[in-house]
PDB file of C-alpha atoms in Angstrom:
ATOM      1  CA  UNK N   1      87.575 103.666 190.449  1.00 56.00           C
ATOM      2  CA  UNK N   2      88.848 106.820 189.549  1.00 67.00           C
ATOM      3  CA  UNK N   3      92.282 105.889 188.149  1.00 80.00           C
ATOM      4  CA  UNK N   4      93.402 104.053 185.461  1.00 91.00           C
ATOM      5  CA  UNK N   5      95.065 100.479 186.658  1.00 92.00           C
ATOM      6  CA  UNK N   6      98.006  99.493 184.498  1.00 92.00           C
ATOM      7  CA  UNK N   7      99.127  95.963 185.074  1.00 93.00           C
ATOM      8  CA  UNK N   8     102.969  96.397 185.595  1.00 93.00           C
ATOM      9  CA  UNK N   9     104.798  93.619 187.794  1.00 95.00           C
ATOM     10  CA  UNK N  10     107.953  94.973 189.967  1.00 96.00           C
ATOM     11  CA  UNK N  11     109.578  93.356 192.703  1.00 96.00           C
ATOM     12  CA  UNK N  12     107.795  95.353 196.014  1.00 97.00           C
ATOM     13  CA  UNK N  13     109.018  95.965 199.384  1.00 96.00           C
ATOM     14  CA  UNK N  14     106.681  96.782 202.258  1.00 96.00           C
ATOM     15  CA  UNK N  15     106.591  97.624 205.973  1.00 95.00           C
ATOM     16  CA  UNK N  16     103.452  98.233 208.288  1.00 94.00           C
ATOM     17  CA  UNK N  17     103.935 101.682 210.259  1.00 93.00           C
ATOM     18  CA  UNK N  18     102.714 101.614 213.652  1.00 85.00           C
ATOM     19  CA  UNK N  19     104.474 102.375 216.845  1.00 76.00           C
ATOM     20  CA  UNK N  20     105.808  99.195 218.000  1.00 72.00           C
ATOM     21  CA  UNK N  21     109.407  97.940 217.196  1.00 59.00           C
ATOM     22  CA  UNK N  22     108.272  94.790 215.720  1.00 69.00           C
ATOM     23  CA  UNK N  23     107.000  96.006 212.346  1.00 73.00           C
ATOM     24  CA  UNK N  24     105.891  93.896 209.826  1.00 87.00           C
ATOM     25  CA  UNK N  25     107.481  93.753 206.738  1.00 93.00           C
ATOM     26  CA  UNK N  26     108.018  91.343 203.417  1.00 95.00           C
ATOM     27  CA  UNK N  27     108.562  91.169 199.966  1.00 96.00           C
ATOM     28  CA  UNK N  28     106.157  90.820 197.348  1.00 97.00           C
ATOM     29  CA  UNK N  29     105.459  91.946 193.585  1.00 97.00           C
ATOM     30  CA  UNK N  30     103.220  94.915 191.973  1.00 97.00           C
ATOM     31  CA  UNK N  31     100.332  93.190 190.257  1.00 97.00           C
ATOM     32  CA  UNK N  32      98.598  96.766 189.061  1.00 97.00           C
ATOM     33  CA  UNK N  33      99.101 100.349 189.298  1.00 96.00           C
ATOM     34  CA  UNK N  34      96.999 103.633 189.031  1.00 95.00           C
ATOM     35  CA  UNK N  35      98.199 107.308 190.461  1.00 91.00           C
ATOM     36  CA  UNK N  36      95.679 106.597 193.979  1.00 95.00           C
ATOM     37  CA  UNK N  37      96.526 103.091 194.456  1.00 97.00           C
ATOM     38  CA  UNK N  38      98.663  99.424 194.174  1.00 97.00           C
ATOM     39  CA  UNK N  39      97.412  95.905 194.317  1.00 98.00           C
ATOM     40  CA  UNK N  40     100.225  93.645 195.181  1.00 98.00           C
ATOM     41  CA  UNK N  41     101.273  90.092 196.678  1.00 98.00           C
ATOM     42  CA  UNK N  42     102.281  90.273 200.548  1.00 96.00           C
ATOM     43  CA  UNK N  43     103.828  87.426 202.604  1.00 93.00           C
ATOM     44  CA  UNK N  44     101.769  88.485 205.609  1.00 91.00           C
ATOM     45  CA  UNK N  45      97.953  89.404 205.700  1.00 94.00           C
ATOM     46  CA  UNK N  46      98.189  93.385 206.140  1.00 94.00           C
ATOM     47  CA  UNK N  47      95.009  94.334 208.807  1.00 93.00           C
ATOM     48  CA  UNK N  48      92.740  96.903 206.472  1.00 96.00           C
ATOM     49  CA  UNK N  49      93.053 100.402 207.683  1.00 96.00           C
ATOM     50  CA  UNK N  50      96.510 100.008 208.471  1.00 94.00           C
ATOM     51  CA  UNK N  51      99.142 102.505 207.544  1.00 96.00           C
ATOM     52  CA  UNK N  52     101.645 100.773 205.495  1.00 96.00           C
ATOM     53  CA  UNK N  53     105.119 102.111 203.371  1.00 97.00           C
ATOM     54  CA  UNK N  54     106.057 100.665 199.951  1.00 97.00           C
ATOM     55  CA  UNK N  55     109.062 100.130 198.157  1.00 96.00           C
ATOM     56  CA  UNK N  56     108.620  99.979 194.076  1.00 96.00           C
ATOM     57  CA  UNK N  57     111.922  99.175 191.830  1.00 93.00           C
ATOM     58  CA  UNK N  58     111.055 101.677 189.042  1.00 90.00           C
ATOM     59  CA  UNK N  59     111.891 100.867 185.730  1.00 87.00           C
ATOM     60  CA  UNK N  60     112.909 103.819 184.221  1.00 86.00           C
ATOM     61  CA  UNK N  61     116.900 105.349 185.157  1.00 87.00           C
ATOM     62  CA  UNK N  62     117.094 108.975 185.893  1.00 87.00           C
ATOM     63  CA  UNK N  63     119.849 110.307 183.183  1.00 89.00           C
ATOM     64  CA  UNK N  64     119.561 106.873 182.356  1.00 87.00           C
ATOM     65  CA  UNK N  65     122.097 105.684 184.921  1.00 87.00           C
ATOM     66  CA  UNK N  66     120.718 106.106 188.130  1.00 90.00           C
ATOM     67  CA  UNK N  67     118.154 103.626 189.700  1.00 91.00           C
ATOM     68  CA  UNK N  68     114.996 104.291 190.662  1.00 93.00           C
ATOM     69  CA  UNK N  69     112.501 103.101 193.479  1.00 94.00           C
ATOM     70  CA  UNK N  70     108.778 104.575 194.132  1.00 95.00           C
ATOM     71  CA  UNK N  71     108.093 104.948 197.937  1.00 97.00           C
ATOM     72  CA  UNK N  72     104.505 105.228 198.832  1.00 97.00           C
ATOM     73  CA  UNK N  73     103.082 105.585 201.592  1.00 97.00           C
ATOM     74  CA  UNK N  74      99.492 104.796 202.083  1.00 98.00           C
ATOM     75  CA  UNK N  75      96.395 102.945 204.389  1.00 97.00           C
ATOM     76  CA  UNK N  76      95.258  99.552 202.943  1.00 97.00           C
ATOM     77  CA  UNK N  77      92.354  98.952 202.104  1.00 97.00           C
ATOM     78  CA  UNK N  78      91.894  95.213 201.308  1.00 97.00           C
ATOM     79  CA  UNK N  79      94.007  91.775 201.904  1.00 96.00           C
ATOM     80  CA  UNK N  80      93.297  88.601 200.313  1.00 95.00           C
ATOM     81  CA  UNK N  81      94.370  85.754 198.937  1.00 94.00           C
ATOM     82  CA  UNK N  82      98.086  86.672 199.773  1.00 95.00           C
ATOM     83  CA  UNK N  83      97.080  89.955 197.384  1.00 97.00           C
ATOM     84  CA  UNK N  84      96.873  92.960 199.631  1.00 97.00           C
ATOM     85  CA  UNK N  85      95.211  96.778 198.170  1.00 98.00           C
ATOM     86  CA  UNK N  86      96.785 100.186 199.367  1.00 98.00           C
ATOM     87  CA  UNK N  87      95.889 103.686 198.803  1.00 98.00           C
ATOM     88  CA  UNK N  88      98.317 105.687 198.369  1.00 97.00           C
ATOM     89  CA  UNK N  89      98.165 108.842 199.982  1.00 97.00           C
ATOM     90  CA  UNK N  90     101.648 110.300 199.529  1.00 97.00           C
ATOM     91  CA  UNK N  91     104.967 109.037 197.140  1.00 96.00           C
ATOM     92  CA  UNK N  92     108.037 110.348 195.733  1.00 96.00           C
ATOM     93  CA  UNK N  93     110.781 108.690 193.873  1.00 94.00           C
ATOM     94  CA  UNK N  94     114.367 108.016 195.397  1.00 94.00           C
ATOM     95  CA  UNK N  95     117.463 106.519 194.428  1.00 92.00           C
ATOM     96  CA  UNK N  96     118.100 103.444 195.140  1.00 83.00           C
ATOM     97  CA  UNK N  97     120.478 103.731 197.373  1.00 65.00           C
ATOM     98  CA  UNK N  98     118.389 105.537 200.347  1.00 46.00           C
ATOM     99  CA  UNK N  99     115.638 104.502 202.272  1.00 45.00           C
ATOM    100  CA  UNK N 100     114.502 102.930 205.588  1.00 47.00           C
ATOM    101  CA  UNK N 101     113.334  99.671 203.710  1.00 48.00           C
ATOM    102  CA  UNK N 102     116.510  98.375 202.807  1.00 44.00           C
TER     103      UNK N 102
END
């Protein structure tokens, strides 16, 4: 591993991307975090390889009144045990107000 894994625990959202209209998608929380990947809990097995989109609550506020989220977007890399892996290969922060996950 490259990164350094910080064990942080935030409530996750998550969708699979792939061209058909019935996406996967679930809830779930972070178990660790580095700056190339996540490791977190998933209510379906996610297929390794698979291009998937996350939704992080971040816990710092921008001007310290705005919410945060972390949207990822990334192929994963391992699933088990309900706990799936994902590299991230792109991410920016949003409000919380705007996304496709909610």
């Amino acid at each position: 591993r490259t990164a350094d894994r910080f064990p942080i625990e935030r409530e996750v959202r998550y969708k699979v991307l792939s061209k058909r209209s019935n996406e996967e998608a679930g809830l779930g929380k972070t178990i660790n975090m580095s700056s190339s990947g996540v490791l977190f809990t998933s209510e379906h097995f996610l297929i390794p390889g698979k291009r998937v989109e996350v939704a992080i609550s971040w816990p710092a506020q921008l001007n310290n009144k705005t919410a945060l989220k972390l949207v990822a977007r990334g192929r994963v890399v391992r699933c088990d045990n309900g706990k799936a892996a994902l590299e991230i290969q792109q991410y920016e922060f949003r409000t919380q107000g705007t996304s496709s996950l909610q």
